[in-house]
Every structure is written in structure tokens, then in C-alpha cells.
mmCIF file of C-alpha atoms in Angstrom:
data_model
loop_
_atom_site.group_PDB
_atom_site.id
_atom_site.type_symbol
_atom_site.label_atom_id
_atom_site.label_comp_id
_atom_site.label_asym_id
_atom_site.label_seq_id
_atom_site.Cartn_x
_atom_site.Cartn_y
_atom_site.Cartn_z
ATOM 1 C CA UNK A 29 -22.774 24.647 32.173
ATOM 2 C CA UNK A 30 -23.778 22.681 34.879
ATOM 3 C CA UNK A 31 -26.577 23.585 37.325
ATOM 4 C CA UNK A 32 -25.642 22.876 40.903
ATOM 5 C CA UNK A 33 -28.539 23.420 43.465
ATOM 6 C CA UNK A 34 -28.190 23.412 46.982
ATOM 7 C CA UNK A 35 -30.704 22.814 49.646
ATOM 8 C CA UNK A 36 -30.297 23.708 53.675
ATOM 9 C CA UNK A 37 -32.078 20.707 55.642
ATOM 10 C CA UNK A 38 -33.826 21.753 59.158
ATOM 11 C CA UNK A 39 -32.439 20.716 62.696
ATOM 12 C CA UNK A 40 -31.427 17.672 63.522
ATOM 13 C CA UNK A 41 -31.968 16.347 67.578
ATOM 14 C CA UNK A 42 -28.223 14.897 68.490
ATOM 15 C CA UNK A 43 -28.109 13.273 72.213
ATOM 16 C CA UNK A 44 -30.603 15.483 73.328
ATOM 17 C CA UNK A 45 -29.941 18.581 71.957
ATOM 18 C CA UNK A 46 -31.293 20.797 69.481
ATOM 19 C CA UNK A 47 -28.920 21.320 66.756
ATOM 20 C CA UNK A 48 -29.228 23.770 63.389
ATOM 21 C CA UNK A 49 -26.583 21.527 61.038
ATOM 22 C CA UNK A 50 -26.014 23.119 57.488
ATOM 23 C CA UNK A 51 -26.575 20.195 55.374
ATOM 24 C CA UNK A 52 -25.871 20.465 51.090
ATOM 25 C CA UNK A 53 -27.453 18.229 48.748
ATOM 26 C CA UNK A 54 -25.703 18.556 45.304
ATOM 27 C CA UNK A 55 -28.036 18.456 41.950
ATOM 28 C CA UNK A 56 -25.763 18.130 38.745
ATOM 29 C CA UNK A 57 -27.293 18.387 35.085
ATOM 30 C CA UNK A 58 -25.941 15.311 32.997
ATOM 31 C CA UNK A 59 -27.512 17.057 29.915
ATOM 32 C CA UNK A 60 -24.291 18.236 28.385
ATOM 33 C CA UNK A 61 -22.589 14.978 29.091
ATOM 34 C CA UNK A 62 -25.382 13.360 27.436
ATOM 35 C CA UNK A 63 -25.110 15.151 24.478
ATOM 36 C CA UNK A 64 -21.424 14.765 24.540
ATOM 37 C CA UNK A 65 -21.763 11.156 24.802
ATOM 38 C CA UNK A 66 -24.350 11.432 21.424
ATOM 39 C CA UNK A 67 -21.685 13.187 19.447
ATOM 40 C CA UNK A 68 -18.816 10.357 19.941
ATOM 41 C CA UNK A 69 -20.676 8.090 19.300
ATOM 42 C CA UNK A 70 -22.195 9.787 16.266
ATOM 43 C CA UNK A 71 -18.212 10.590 15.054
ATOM 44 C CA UNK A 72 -16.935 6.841 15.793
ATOM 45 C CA UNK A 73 -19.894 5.603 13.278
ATOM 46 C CA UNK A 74 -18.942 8.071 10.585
ATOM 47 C CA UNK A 75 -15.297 7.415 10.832
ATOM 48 C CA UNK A 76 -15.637 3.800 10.667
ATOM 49 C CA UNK A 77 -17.733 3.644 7.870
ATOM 50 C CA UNK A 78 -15.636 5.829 6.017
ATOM 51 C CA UNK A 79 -12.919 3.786 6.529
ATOM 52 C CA UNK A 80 -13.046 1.182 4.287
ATOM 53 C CA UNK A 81 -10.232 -1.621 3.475
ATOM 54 C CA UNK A 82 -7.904 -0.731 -0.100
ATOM 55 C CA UNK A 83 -7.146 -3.339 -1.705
ATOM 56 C CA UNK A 84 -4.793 -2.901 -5.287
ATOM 57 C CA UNK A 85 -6.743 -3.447 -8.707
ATOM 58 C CA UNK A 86 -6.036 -6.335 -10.678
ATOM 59 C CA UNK A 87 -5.761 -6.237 -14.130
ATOM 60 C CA UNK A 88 -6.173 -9.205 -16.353
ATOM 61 C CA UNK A 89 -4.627 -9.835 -19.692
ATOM 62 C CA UNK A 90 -6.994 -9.964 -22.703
ATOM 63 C CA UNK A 91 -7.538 -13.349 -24.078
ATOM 64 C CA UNK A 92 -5.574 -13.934 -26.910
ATOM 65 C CA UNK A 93 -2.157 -14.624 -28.160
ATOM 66 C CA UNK A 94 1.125 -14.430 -26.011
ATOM 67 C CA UNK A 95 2.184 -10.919 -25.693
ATOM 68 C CA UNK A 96 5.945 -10.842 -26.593
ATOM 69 C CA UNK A 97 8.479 -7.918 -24.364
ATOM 70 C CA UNK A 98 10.581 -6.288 -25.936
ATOM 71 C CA UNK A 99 14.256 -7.245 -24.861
ATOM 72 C CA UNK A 100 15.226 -3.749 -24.139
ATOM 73 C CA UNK A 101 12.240 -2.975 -22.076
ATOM 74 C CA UNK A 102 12.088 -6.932 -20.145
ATOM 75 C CA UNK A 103 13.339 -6.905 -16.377
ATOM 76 C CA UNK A 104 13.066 -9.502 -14.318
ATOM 77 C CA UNK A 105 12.701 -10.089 -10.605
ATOM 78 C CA UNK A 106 13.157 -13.686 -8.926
ATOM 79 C CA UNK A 107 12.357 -13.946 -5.800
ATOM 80 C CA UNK A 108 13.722 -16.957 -3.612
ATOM 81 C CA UNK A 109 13.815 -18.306 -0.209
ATOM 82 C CA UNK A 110 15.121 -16.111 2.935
ATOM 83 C CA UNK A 111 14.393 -12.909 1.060
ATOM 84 C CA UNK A 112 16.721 -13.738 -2.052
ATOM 85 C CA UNK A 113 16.193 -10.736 -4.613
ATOM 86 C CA UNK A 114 17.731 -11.833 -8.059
ATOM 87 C CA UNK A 115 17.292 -9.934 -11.057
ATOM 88 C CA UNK A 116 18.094 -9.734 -14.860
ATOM 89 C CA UNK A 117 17.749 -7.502 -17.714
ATOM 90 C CA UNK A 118 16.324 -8.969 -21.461
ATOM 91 C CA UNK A 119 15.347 -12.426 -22.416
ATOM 92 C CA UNK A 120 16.109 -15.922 -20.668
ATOM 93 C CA UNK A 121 17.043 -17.475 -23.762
ATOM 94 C CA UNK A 122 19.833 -14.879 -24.201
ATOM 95 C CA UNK A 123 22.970 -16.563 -23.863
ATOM 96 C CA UNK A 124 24.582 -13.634 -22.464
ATOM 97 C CA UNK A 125 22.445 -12.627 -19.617
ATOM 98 C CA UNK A 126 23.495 -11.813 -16.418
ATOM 99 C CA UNK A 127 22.053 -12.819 -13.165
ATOM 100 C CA UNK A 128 22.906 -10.995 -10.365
ATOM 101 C CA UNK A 129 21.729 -10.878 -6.793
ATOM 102 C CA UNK A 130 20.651 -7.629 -5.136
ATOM 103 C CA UNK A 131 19.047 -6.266 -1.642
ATOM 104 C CA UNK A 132 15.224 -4.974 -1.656
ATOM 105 C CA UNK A 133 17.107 -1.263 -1.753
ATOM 106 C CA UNK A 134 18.868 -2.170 -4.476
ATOM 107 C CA UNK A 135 16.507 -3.623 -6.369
ATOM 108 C CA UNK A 136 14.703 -0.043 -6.281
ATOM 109 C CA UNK A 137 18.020 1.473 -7.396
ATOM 110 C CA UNK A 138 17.921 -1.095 -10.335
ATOM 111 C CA UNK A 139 14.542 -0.459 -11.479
ATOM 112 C CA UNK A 140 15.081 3.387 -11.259
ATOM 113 C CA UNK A 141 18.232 3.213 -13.199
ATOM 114 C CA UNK A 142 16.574 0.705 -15.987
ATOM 115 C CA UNK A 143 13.012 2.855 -15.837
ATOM 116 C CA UNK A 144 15.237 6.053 -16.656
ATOM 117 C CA UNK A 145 17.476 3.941 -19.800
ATOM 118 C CA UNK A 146 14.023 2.982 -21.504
ATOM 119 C CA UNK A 147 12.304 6.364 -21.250
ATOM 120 C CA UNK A 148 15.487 7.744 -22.691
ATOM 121 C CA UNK A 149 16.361 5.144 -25.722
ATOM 122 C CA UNK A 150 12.018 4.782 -25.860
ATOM 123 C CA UNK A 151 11.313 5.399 -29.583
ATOM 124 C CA UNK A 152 7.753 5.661 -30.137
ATOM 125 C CA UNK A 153 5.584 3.339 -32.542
ATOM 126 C CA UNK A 154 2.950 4.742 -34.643
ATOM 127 C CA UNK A 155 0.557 2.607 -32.751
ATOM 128 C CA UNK A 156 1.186 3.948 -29.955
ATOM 129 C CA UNK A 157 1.355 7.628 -30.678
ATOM 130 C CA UNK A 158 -1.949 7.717 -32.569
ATOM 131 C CA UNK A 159 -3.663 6.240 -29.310
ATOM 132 C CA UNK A 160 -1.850 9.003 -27.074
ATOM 133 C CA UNK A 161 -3.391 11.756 -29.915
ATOM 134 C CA UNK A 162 -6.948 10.118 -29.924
ATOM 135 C CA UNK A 163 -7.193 9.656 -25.866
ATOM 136 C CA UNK A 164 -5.406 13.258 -25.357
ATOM 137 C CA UNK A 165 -2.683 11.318 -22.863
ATOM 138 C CA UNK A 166 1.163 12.554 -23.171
ATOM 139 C CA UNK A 167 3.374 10.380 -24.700
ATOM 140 C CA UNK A 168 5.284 9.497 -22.115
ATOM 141 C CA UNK A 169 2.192 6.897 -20.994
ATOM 142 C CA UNK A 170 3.670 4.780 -23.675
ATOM 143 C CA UNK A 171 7.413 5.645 -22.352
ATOM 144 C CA UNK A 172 7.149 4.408 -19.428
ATOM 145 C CA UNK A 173 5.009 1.018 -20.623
ATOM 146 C CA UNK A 174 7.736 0.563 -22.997
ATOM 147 C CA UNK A 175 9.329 -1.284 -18.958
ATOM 148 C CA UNK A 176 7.960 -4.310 -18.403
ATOM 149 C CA UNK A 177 8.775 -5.855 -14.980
ATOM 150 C CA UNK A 178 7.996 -9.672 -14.649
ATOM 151 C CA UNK A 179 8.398 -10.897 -11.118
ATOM 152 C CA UNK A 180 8.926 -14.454 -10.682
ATOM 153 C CA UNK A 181 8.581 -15.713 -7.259
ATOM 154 C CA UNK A 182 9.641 -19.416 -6.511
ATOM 155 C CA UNK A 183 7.808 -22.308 -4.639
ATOM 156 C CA UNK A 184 10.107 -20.979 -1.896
ATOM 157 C CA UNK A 185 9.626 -17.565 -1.846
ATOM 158 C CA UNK A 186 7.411 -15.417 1.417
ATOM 159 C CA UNK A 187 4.465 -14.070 1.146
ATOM 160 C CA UNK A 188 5.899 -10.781 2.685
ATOM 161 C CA UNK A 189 8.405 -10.778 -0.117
ATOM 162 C CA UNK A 190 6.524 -10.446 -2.749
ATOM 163 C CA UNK A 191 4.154 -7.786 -1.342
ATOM 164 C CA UNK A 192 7.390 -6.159 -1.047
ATOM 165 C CA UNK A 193 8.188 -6.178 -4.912
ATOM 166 C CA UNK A 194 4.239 -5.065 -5.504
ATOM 167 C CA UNK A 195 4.837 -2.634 -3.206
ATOM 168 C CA UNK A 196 7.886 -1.636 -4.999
ATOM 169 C CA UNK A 197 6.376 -1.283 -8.111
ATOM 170 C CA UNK A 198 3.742 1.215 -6.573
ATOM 171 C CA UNK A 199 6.270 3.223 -5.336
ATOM 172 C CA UNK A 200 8.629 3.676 -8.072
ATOM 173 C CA UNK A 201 5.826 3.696 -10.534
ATOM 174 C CA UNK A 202 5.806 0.730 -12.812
ATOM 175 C CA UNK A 203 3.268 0.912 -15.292
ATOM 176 C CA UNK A 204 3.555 -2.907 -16.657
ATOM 177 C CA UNK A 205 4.676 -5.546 -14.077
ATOM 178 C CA UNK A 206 3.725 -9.119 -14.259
ATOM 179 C CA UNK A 207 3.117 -12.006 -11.566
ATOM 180 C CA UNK A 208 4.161 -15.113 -12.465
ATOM 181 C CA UNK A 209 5.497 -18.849 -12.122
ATOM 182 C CA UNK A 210 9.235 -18.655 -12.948
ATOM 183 C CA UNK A 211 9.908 -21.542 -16.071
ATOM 184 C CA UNK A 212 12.566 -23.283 -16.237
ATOM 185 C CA UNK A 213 14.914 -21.230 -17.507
ATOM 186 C CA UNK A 214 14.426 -19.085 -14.684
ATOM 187 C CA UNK A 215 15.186 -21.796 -12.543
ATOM 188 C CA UNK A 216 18.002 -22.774 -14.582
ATOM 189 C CA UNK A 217 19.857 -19.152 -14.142
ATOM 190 C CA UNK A 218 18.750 -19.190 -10.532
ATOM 191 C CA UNK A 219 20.741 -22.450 -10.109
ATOM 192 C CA UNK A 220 23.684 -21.470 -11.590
ATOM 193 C CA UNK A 221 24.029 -18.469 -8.850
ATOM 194 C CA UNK A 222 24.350 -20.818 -5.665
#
């Protein structure tokens, strides 16, 4: 609490006269302010270095051969100018796949709905099964990596649009999702929507 002192000065001569004039001087102890002061600034240099910038983890392919998708499990996202969202399911090279266009809402219908069909129809491989029994992981890891999302931005595409999709993938939980240059059968399909 603060200490407040007062002191009573002596008379005071005004035109002549002798005067008595109560006069109050005021003392205030900054201590507790001080040490207020000490404890912000303490808490804004703890809170700020505990605050550090996230940034996603990246995570390379191995070097080696081409790592084929299966066509069940391959779902594509194209991403063109003015927020275009186009998306198919399976190969390129299929002669009867579909390219349709879709909204960034439903796109996360689409990958719900297609992350649901290959968990369902998802028969295990041996592979994969002994590696869920030796690392003591459910299989359903390998379920859901049986999806593999490759999104396919063009030259055209924003830069907020395909944080978007990443952002997308996060939140619906996408274990396997590529980044990558659309070829030209991408481009090809993509043409034949306009």
C-alpha cells in the first residue's frame, strides 16, 4: 500500500499580516509500481519467447524408383486461376475419368466421402500388416495411407489457394498428399472443362 505523509508548513506573512496556512506536501511510495512494472516486463519476455513461429514438416520422398498409386486410392486436386478447384478420382491415363469442378467446401465433402470408400474397400497387404505388428501401430495407419491425394496447382494458380488445399489436408486428416507440377495430361483434362 502506498505511504502518504503529510507535513504542516509554519506561517506565512501575507500583506502584512501574520497568517497560520495549513499547507500538505504529499509523499507517495513508487515501490509497488516498480515492482509491478518488473513483473510485465518479466511476463512479456517469457511469453514472447515461448511463442515461437510453426511452420508444417516436410517430408521428402526416398530416392529411388517412382512410387506407383494405386487407382482406387489416387485423388487428385487441380488447382487453377481465380480459385478454380477441379478434381478427379484414379489415373490420368484412364479413358474414363471424370473431371469435375467443385468449391473449397466441396472439395472437403469429396475427400471425406473418398477417405471413408478406401478405409472401407482397404484390404490390407502383408507388407503392411507385419510393419503395423512390429511398430505396435493399429492397422488403420495403413487404411488411411491406402488415400493418396496429389494436388496439382497450375502456373496460374494463388498462393492462398494452395495453402488452402494444405490446409485442407490437415484438417480432414490426409495421411499421403503430394505437391506437384500438373503434366500434361492434367492439363489436357483441365482443358477440356472450359
Amino acid at each position: 500500500m502506498a505511504n502518504i505523509e503529510t507535513n504542516q508548513s509554519q506561517s506565512r506573512v501575507q500583506r502584512g499580516f501574520a497568517r497560520k496556512q495549513k499547507r500538505l506536501s504529499l509523499r507517495i511510495d513508487m515501490t509497488p509500481m516498480v515492482d509491478l512494472g518488473f513483473l510485465l516486463i518479466t511476463f512479456f519476455i517469457f511469453t514472447s519467447s515461448m511463442n515461437e513461429p510453426k511452420a508444417m514438416d516436410l517430408f521428402m520422398p526416398e530416392d529411388g524408383p517412382e512410387t506407383t498409386t494405386a487407382e482406387s486410392g489416387a485423388f487428385t486436386i487441380l488447382l487453377d486461376k481465380d480459385a478454380g478447384i477441379y478434381y478427379y478420382e484414379g489415373q490420368p491415363d484412364n479413358s474414363n475419368v471424370e473431371i469435375k469442378k467443385s468449391s473449397l467446401s466441396g472439395i472437403r465433402k469429396e475427400l471425406i466421402r473418398k477417405k471413408q470408400e478406401v478405409i472401407k474397400n482397404y484390404k490390407p497387404d502383408k507388407a503392411c500388416e507385419e510393419k503395423a505388428v512390429a511398430n505396435q501401430t493399429p492397422i488403420d495407419d495403413c487404411r488411411q495411407k491406402a488415400l493418396t491425394v496429389m494436388i496439382k496447382p497450375t502456373k496460374d494458380a494463388s498462393y492462398s489457394a494452395i495453402v488452402a488445399m494444405l490446409d485442407e489436408m490437415t484438417i480432414n486428416k490426409i495421411a499421403r498428399y503430394v505437391l506437384t507440377e500438373p503434366d500434361v495430361r492434367d492439363l489436357t483434362l483441365l482443358q477440356s472443362t472450359k
